[in-house]
C-alpha positions in Angstrom: -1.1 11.7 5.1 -2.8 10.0 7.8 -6.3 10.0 8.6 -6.3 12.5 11.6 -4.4 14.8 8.6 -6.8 13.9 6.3 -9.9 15.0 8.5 -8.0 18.3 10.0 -7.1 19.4 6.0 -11.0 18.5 5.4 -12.5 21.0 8.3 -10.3 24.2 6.7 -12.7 26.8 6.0 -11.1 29.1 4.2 -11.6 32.7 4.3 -11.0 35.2 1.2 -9.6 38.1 2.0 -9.6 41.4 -0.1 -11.8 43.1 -2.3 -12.3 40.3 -5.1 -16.5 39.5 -4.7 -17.4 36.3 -5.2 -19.9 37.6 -7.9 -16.7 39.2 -9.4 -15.2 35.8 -9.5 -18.0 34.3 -11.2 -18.2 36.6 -14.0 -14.7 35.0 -15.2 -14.7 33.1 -18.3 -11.5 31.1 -17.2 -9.2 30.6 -14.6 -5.0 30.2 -14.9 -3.4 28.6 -11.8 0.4 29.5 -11.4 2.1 26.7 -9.3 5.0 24.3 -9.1 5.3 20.8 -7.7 3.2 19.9 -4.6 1.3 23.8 -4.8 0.4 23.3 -8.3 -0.7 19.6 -7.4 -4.2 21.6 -6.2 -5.2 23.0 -9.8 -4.5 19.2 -11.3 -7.2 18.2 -8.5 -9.6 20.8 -10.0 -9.2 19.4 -13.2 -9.7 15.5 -11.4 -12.7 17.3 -10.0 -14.4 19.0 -12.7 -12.8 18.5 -16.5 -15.2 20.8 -17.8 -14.2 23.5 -15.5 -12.1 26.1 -17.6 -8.7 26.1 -16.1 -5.3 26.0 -16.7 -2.1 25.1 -14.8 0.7 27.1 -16.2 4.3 25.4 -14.3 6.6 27.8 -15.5 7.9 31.4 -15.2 5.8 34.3 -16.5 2.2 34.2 -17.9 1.1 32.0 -20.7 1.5 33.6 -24.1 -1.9 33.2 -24.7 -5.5 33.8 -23.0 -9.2 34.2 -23.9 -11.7 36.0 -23.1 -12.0 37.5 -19.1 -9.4 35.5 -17.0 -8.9 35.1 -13.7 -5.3 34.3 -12.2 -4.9 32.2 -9.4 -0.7 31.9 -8.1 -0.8 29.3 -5.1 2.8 28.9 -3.4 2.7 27.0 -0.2 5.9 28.8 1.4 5.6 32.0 -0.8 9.0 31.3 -2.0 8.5 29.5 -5.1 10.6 31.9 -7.7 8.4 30.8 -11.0 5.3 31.5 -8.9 6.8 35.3 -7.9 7.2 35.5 -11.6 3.9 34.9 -12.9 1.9 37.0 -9.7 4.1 40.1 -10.4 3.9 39.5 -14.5 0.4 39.4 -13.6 -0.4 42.5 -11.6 2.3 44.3 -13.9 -0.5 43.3 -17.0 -3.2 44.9 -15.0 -4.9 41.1 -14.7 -7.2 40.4 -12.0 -5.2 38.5 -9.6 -6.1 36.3 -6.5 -2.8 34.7 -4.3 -3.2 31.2 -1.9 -0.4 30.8 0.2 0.9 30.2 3.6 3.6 33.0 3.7 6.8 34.1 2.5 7.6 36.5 -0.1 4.8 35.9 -2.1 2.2 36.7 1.4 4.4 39.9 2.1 4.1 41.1 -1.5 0.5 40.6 -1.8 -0.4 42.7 1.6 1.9 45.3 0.1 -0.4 45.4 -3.0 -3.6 44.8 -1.3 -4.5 41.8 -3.3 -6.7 39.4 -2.3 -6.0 36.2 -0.5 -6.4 33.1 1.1 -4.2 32.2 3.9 -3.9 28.6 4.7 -2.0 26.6 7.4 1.6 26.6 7.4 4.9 23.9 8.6 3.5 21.6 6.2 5.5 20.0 3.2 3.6 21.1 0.1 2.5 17.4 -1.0 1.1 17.2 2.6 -0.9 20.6 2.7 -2.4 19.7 -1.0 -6.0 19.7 0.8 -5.4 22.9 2.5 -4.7 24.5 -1.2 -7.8 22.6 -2.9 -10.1 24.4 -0.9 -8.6 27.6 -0.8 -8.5 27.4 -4.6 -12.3 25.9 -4.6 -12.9 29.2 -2.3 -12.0 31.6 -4.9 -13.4 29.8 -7.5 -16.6 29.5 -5.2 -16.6 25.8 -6.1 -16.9 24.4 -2.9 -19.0 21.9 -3.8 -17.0 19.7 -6.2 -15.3 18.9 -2.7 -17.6 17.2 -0.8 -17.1 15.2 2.3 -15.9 11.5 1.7 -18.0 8.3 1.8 -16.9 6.8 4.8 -18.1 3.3 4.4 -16.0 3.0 1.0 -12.9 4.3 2.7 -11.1 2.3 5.3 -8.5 4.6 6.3 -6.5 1.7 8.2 -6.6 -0.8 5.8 -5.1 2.1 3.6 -2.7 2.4 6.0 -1.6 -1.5 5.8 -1.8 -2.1 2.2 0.5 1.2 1.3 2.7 -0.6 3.8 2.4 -4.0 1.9 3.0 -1.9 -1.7 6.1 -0.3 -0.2 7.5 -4.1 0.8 6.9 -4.5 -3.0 8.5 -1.6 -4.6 12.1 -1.8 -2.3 14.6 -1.0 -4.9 12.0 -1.1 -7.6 11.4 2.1 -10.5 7.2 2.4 -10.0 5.2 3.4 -13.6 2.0 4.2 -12.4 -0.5 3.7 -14.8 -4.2 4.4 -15.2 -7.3 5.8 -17.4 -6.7 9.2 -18.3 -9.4 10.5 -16.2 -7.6 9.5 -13.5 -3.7 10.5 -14.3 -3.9 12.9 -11.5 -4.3 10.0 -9.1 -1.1 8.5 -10.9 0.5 11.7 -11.0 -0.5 11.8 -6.8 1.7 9.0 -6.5 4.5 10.1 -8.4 5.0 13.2 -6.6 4.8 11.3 -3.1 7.3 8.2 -4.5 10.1 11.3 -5.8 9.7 13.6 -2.4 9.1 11.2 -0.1 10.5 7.9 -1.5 13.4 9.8 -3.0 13.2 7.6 -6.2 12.5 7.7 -9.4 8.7 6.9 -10.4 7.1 7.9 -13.9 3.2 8.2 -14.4 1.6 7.7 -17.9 -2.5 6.9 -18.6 -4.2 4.6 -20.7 -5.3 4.4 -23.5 -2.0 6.5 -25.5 0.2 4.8 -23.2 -0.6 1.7 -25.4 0.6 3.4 -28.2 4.3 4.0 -27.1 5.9 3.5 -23.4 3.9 0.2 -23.4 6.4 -1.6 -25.6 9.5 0.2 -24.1 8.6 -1.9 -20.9 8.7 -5.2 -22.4 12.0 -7.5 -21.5 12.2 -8.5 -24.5 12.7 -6.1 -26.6 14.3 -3.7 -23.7 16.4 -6.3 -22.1 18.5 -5.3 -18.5 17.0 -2.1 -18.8 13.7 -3.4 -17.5 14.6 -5.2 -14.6 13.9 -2.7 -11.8 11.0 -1.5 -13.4 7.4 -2.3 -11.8 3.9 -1.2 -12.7 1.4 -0.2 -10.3 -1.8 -0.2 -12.1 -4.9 2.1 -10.8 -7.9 -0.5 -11.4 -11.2 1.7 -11.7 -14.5 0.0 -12.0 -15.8 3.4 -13.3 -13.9 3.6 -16.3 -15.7 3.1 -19.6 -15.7 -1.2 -20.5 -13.1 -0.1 -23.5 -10.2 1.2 -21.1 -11.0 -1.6 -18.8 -10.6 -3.8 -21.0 -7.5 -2.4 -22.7 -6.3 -2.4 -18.8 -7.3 -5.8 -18.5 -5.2 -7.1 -21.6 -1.9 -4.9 -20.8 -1.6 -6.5 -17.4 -2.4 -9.9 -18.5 0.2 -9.4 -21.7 3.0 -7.4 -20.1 2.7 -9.9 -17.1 3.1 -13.1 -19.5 6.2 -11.4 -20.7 8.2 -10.8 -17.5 6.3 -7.5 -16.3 6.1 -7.0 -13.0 2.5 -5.3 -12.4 0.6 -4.7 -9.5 -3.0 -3.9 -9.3 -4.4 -1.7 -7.1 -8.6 -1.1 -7.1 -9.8 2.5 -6.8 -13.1 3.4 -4.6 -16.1 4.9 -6.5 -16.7 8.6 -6.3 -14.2 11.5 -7.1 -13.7 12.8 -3.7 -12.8 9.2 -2.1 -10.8 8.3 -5.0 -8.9 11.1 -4.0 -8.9 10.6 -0.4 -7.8 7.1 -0.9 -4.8 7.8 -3.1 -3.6 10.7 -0.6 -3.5 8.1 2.0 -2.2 5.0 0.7 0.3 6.8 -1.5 1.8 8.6 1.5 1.9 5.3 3.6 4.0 3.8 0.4 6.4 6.3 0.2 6.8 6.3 3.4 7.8 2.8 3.9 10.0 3.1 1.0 12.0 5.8 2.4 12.5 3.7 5.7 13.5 0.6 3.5 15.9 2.6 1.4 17.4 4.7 4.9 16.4 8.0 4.2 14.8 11.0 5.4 10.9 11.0 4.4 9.9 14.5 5.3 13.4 16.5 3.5 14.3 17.2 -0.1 17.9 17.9 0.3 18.9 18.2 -3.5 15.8 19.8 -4.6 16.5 22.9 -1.9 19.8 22.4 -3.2 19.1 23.1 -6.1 16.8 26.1 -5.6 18.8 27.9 -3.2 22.2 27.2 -6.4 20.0 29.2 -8.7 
């Protein structure tokens, strides 16, 4: 995502549509978000956003089996085709739950008009990884949580210099397996950048957080011990000067440990602030995977085996 992207996503207003009140919404104890890949990506940026917010991402078919108290389900599917997002709208309404829908058309759109349910409409001719802005604020809409989205701080981020160092991080990663690693406040950020290296890198890229990842995959890495195994792998570590001074530190000693023992492991320093955080990691992630994808001679924007793959089922 670029920064001309970035700014349209950032003036969507999004408009609800249907009988659901916004003092309806409010009186909700908890929210379940029903989404796959790049639509569900949104709900995982709630959770960035806000911890404390009571929601739930539920990536499969159906409902969850459980719920408390007054819920409020939320099914976002960018091209209204996503089959385990059909599944858990219809399993849904079929339960008499209050239901909202976010998407830009499809089946899921036509079904929704047909059952009068309320809506947000958002852009569409997107890839779902690059309309994730779009989705966060229709989903911040029905929630009526606009404001954990608030504009960036542009002086802390340099939307060109983005551009180049995602470009310099891609030169790095040719032919390379990325483990992105960070604090667990910010796996989403890690998880940002695995979606973008899979889709549009087309390779494989893992994301895991501090500090459990210390516990277990941290000695799996190690030459050592792992041998030939290793040798494509490279970690690209998300540096944040707001984490608390113990996972710094833990940070801190990994990279200088793992490096001493033949780990490859690039640092990369987040911006302060949620929202530019984000912002950031939108950007430069998207630059990376691009480059990566011209390195390795492939298609960027298409996911051949993964519509393979849906349309085979």
């Amino acid at each position: 995502m670029n920064e001309a992207e970035i700014r349209k996503q950032l003036s969507f207003i999004p408009k609800l549509e249907g009988d659901l009140s916004r003092k309806k919404i409010t009186g909700f104890d908890n929210v379940i978000v029903g989404g796959m890949g790049g639509s569900g990506l949104a709900a995982r940026i709630l959770f960035f956003l806000d911890p404390t917010f009571p929601a739930w991402l539920h990536d499969d078919y159906g409902l969850p089996t459980k719920h408390e108290g007054n819920t409020l389900y939320i099914a976002i599917s960018y091209s209204g085709n996503t089959a385990e997002t059909l599944s858990f709208a219809k399993e849904a309404l079929a339960k008499k739950h209050t239901l909202a829908v976010i998407t830009s058309g499809g089946m899921l759109l036509n079904w929704t008009l047909q059952n009068k349910l309320p809506h947000v409409l958002i852009p569409s001719g997107f890839a779902p990884r690059d309309a994730v802005l779009y989705m966060l604020r229709a989903l911040l809409c029905v929630i009526g949580r606009e404001y954990l989205f608030l504009d960036p701080q542009e002086d802390l981020i340099d939307f060109q210099k983005a551009v180049e160092h995602g470009k310099e991080i891609g030169e790095k990663f040719e032919k390379k397996i990325p483990l992105i690693y960070s604090s667990r406040s910010n796996y989403t950020l890690s998880y940002i950048w695995k979606i973008m290296l899979n889709e549009t890198g087309k390779i494989p890229a893992f994301a895991n957080y501090f500090p459990e990842l210390a516990h277990n995959e941290a000695q799996g890495i190690i030459p050592e011990t792992a041998g030939l195994m290793t040798k494509n792998l490279k970690v690209l570590l998300l540096s944040d000067q707001e984490d608390s001074l113990e996972l710094s530190r833990v940070m801190t000693v990994f990279q200088t440990l793992a490096s001493s023992q033949g780990v490859e492991v690039l640092s990369l320093n987040l911006p302060q602030g949620r929202t530019n955080k984000l912002l950031y990691v939108l950007s430069i992630a998207s630059v990376t995977a691009k480059a990566i994808a011209e390195l390795h001679g492939v298609d960027a924007n298409s996911i051949p085996f993964i519509e393979q793959l849906k349309k085979s089922l």
